[in-house]
């Protein structure tokens, strides 16, 4: 056995299972159902596998010394095979978590939004919102209702990846979002206007992202939830006002981001 392998610290399967059971018990005491807790743990496991796949892929392109062409080809082929298999395991783990009924369900159906999906969205939007503005006394406090409408536009797999999508959207449009919250958010001169109420909620970041990609479907979910139409019109108006004319979320026919376009694709550039 190689010296490095002798000193390697690895968790055995029994210890891993014990850690998982401990976490399930702690979450249960906090009121999280066993199914929700299992789902969260499975997402973390799938993410760890995906991260390992990325690391192995990066290492696979580096040859250990100058061994010549035959060795190089064999090394690269072997590394590629390992990376592909690890990627397949990560994909199956994710599919098992968010798509237990088969691939057709994950790609097409939009089942009812679950409690844990709402909690994951809450955890994603709040820190993003606070990078642009502060907590507002005028927050309409309809976080769950708004996030259920937002998440209702997505498949389970898209919901599982939504935190990353939100982060990408915020980074891509950071300057424009900063202007929007300065001019229309908490502390602005427009704070008393009801049509901009949603900009005082952390959920507004999620709403803006959906308006940029799934406008029509969001309006359908919004109407079904009986949320005030003005809460969508206000952010649209504000977005147009702080950016180039004609490049806003509601530009053209008002369908920026057709419903047929998968929501996992990068959001269109609207700034």
Short mmCIF file of C-alpha atoms in Angstrom, two decimals, residues 25-250:
data_model
loop_
_atom_site.label_atom_id
_atom_site.label_comp_id
_atom_site.label_asym_id
_atom_site.label_seq_id
_atom_site.Cartn_x
_atom_site.Cartn_y
_atom_site.Cartn_z
CA UNK A 25 -33.31 12.99 14.05
CA UNK A 26 -32.18 16.59 14.62
CA UNK A 27 -34.25 17.86 11.71
CA UNK A 28 -37.21 15.85 12.95
CA UNK A 29 -36.99 17.54 16.35
CA UNK A 30 -37.06 20.88 14.54
CA UNK A 31 -40.32 19.91 12.84
CA UNK A 32 -38.95 18.86 9.44
CA UNK A 33 -40.70 15.78 8.07
CA UNK A 34 -38.67 12.67 7.29
CA UNK A 35 -39.43 12.99 3.55
CA UNK A 36 -38.33 16.62 3.43
CA UNK A 37 -35.18 15.89 5.41
CA UNK A 38 -34.32 12.92 3.19
CA UNK A 39 -34.81 15.12 0.12
CA UNK A 40 -32.46 17.82 1.41
CA UNK A 41 -29.79 15.29 2.33
CA UNK A 42 -30.12 13.64 -1.07
CA UNK A 43 -29.63 16.99 -2.81
CA UNK A 44 -26.46 17.60 -0.79
CA UNK A 45 -25.21 14.11 -1.68
CA UNK A 46 -25.94 14.64 -5.38
CA UNK A 47 -24.16 17.99 -5.24
CA UNK A 48 -21.12 16.45 -3.57
CA UNK A 49 -20.93 13.85 -6.34
CA UNK A 50 -21.22 16.56 -9.01
CA UNK A 51 -18.45 18.55 -7.32
CA UNK A 52 -16.23 15.47 -7.17
CA UNK A 53 -16.89 14.84 -10.86
CA UNK A 54 -15.76 18.38 -11.67
CA UNK A 55 -12.58 17.98 -9.62
CA UNK A 56 -11.73 14.62 -11.17
CA UNK A 57 -12.33 16.10 -14.63
CA UNK A 58 -9.85 18.89 -13.93
CA UNK A 59 -7.25 16.47 -12.61
CA UNK A 60 -7.77 14.11 -15.53
CA UNK A 61 -6.30 16.62 -17.94
CA UNK A 62 -2.99 16.75 -16.06
CA UNK A 63 -0.53 13.99 -16.84
CA UNK A 64 1.76 12.73 -14.04
CA UNK A 65 5.11 13.48 -15.70
CA UNK A 66 6.34 13.12 -19.28
CA UNK A 67 5.58 9.52 -20.26
CA UNK A 68 5.15 9.89 -24.01
CA UNK A 69 2.20 9.59 -26.37
CA UNK A 70 1.03 5.99 -25.66
CA UNK A 71 0.89 6.66 -21.94
CA UNK A 72 -0.77 10.03 -22.51
CA UNK A 73 -3.59 8.59 -24.61
CA UNK A 74 -4.24 5.80 -22.13
CA UNK A 75 -4.24 8.19 -19.18
CA UNK A 76 -6.65 10.61 -20.84
CA UNK A 77 -9.00 7.82 -21.93
CA UNK A 78 -9.00 6.33 -18.43
CA UNK A 79 -9.58 9.69 -16.77
CA UNK A 80 -12.42 10.43 -19.18
CA UNK A 81 -14.06 7.07 -18.45
CA UNK A 82 -13.87 7.67 -14.69
CA UNK A 83 -15.24 11.21 -15.03
CA UNK A 84 -18.10 10.06 -17.26
CA UNK A 85 -19.07 7.33 -14.82
CA UNK A 86 -18.90 9.65 -11.82
CA UNK A 87 -20.99 12.20 -13.72
CA UNK A 88 -23.53 9.49 -14.46
CA UNK A 89 -23.74 8.57 -10.77
CA UNK A 90 -24.28 12.23 -9.86
CA UNK A 91 -27.01 12.56 -12.48
CA UNK A 92 -28.78 9.42 -11.28
CA UNK A 93 -28.62 10.64 -7.70
CA UNK A 94 -30.20 13.96 -8.67
CA UNK A 95 -32.83 12.23 -10.79
CA UNK A 96 -33.73 9.89 -7.95
CA UNK A 97 -34.19 12.89 -5.66
CA UNK A 98 -36.20 15.28 -7.83
CA UNK A 99 -37.64 12.90 -10.43
CA UNK A 100 -38.69 9.64 -8.71
CA UNK A 101 -41.47 9.06 -11.27
CA UNK A 102 -39.23 9.09 -14.33
CA UNK A 103 -37.51 11.55 -16.70
CA UNK A 104 -40.73 12.62 -18.43
CA UNK A 105 -42.09 13.99 -15.16
CA UNK A 106 -39.03 16.13 -14.46
CA UNK A 107 -38.89 17.60 -17.97
CA UNK A 108 -42.56 18.44 -18.39
CA UNK A 109 -44.75 18.34 -15.31
CA UNK A 110 -45.03 21.14 -12.75
CA UNK A 111 -46.38 19.43 -9.64
CA UNK A 112 -47.63 21.35 -6.59
CA UNK A 113 -44.90 23.24 -4.78
CA UNK A 114 -43.74 21.54 -1.60
CA UNK A 115 -42.97 23.15 1.73
CA UNK A 116 -39.26 22.38 1.54
CA UNK A 117 -39.02 23.85 -1.97
CA UNK A 118 -40.42 27.11 -0.59
CA UNK A 119 -37.93 27.01 2.30
CA UNK A 120 -35.04 26.49 -0.11
CA UNK A 121 -36.20 29.47 -2.17
CA UNK A 122 -36.47 31.61 0.97
CA UNK A 123 -32.92 30.73 1.91
CA UNK A 124 -31.76 31.73 -1.58
CA UNK A 125 -33.57 35.06 -2.08
CA UNK A 126 -32.99 36.70 1.30
CA UNK A 127 -29.17 37.05 1.19
CA UNK A 128 -29.33 38.14 -2.47
CA UNK A 129 -31.88 40.83 -1.68
CA UNK A 130 -29.78 42.14 1.20
CA UNK A 131 -26.82 42.68 -1.14
CA UNK A 132 -28.92 45.34 -2.91
CA UNK A 133 -30.95 46.94 -0.13
CA UNK A 134 -32.03 46.67 3.50
CA UNK A 135 -34.95 45.07 5.29
CA UNK A 136 -38.04 47.17 4.73
CA UNK A 137 -40.84 48.12 7.11
CA UNK A 138 -43.12 48.12 4.07
CA UNK A 139 -42.56 44.45 3.23
CA UNK A 140 -46.04 43.10 2.35
CA UNK A 141 -45.05 39.82 4.07
CA UNK A 142 -46.48 37.45 1.47
CA UNK A 143 -43.24 35.53 1.00
CA UNK A 144 -44.75 32.06 0.81
CA UNK A 145 -47.57 33.04 -1.55
CA UNK A 146 -45.18 34.80 -3.94
CA UNK A 147 -42.57 32.04 -3.89
CA UNK A 148 -45.20 29.37 -4.52
CA UNK A 149 -46.28 31.29 -7.62
CA UNK A 150 -42.65 31.67 -8.73
CA UNK A 151 -41.79 28.00 -8.13
CA UNK A 152 -45.02 26.94 -9.80
CA UNK A 153 -43.46 27.95 -13.15
CA UNK A 154 -40.76 25.27 -12.79
CA UNK A 155 -40.27 21.52 -12.88
CA UNK A 156 -38.85 19.79 -9.77
CA UNK A 157 -35.37 19.74 -11.27
CA UNK A 158 -35.49 23.44 -12.07
CA UNK A 159 -36.64 24.16 -8.51
CA UNK A 160 -33.70 22.19 -7.15
CA UNK A 161 -31.32 24.35 -9.19
CA UNK A 162 -33.08 27.66 -8.67
CA UNK A 163 -30.69 29.07 -6.06
CA UNK A 164 -27.84 28.90 -8.56
CA UNK A 165 -29.98 30.40 -11.29
CA UNK A 166 -30.94 33.31 -9.03
CA UNK A 167 -27.29 33.94 -8.17
CA UNK A 168 -26.38 34.01 -11.88
CA UNK A 169 -29.23 36.42 -12.62
CA UNK A 170 -28.21 38.75 -9.80
CA UNK A 171 -24.59 38.74 -10.90
CA UNK A 172 -25.39 39.31 -14.58
CA UNK A 173 -27.67 42.29 -13.84
CA UNK A 174 -26.03 43.57 -10.67
CA UNK A 175 -25.63 47.21 -11.74
CA UNK A 176 -29.19 47.45 -12.97
CA UNK A 177 -30.60 45.80 -9.85
CA UNK A 178 -28.61 48.19 -7.68
CA UNK A 179 -30.15 51.17 -9.50
CA UNK A 180 -33.61 49.66 -9.25
CA UNK A 181 -33.51 49.20 -5.48
CA UNK A 182 -31.95 52.63 -4.90
CA UNK A 183 -34.66 54.38 -6.91
CA UNK A 184 -37.68 52.20 -6.08
CA UNK A 185 -36.80 50.10 -3.04
CA UNK A 186 -36.67 50.76 0.71
CA UNK A 187 -35.72 54.35 1.53
CA UNK A 188 -36.55 55.68 -1.93
CA UNK A 189 -38.96 58.49 -2.72
CA UNK A 190 -41.36 55.98 -4.30
CA UNK A 191 -41.60 53.84 -1.17
CA UNK A 192 -45.15 54.93 -0.38
CA UNK A 193 -46.52 53.83 -3.76
CA UNK A 194 -48.39 50.52 -3.54
CA UNK A 195 -47.47 49.31 -7.02
CA UNK A 196 -43.85 49.02 -5.88
CA UNK A 197 -44.71 47.14 -2.68
CA UNK A 198 -43.12 43.92 -3.86
CA UNK A 199 -39.74 45.65 -4.19
CA UNK A 200 -39.76 45.83 -0.40
CA UNK A 201 -39.81 42.03 -0.22
CA UNK A 202 -36.86 39.69 -0.71
CA UNK A 203 -39.05 37.74 -3.13
CA UNK A 204 -38.78 40.58 -5.66
CA UNK A 205 -35.43 39.22 -6.87
CA UNK A 206 -37.10 35.92 -7.73
CA UNK A 207 -40.04 37.67 -9.38
CA UNK A 208 -37.73 39.77 -11.58
CA UNK A 209 -35.83 36.65 -12.66
CA UNK A 210 -39.06 34.87 -13.61
CA UNK A 211 -40.37 37.92 -15.46
CA UNK A 212 -37.17 37.81 -17.51
CA UNK A 213 -37.56 34.15 -18.46
CA UNK A 214 -41.12 32.89 -17.99
CA UNK A 215 -43.38 35.93 -18.12
CA UNK A 216 -46.54 34.25 -19.40
CA UNK A 217 -46.39 31.26 -17.07
CA UNK A 218 -45.64 33.50 -14.09
CA UNK A 219 -48.71 35.61 -14.82
CA UNK A 220 -50.81 32.43 -14.95
CA UNK A 221 -49.50 31.27 -11.58
CA UNK A 222 -49.87 34.80 -10.20
CA UNK A 223 -53.52 34.98 -11.20
CA UNK A 224 -54.19 31.48 -9.83
CA UNK A 225 -52.73 32.58 -6.48
CA UNK A 226 -54.92 35.72 -6.58
CA UNK A 227 -51.96 38.02 -6.00
CA UNK A 228 -52.33 41.72 -6.93
CA UNK A 229 -51.48 42.33 -10.63
CA UNK A 230 -49.89 45.66 -9.62
CA UNK A 231 -47.17 43.75 -7.80
CA UNK A 232 -45.96 42.50 -11.18
CA UNK A 233 -46.56 45.74 -13.07
CA UNK A 234 -44.55 47.78 -10.55
CA UNK A 235 -41.30 45.80 -10.89
CA UNK A 236 -41.73 45.80 -14.69
CA UNK A 237 -42.05 49.57 -14.70
CA UNK A 238 -39.09 50.02 -12.38
CA UNK A 239 -36.90 47.67 -14.43
CA UNK A 240 -37.63 49.54 -17.64
CA UNK A 241 -37.03 52.89 -15.94
CA UNK A 242 -33.51 52.02 -14.75
CA UNK A 243 -32.33 50.40 -17.96
CA UNK A 244 -32.00 51.00 -21.72
CA UNK A 245 -35.30 51.78 -23.43
CA UNK A 246 -36.86 48.71 -25.06
CA UNK A 247 -34.64 46.25 -23.19
CA UNK A 248 -36.87 45.74 -20.17
CA UNK A 249 -38.54 42.62 -18.90
CA UNK A 250 -41.77 43.56 -20.64
#
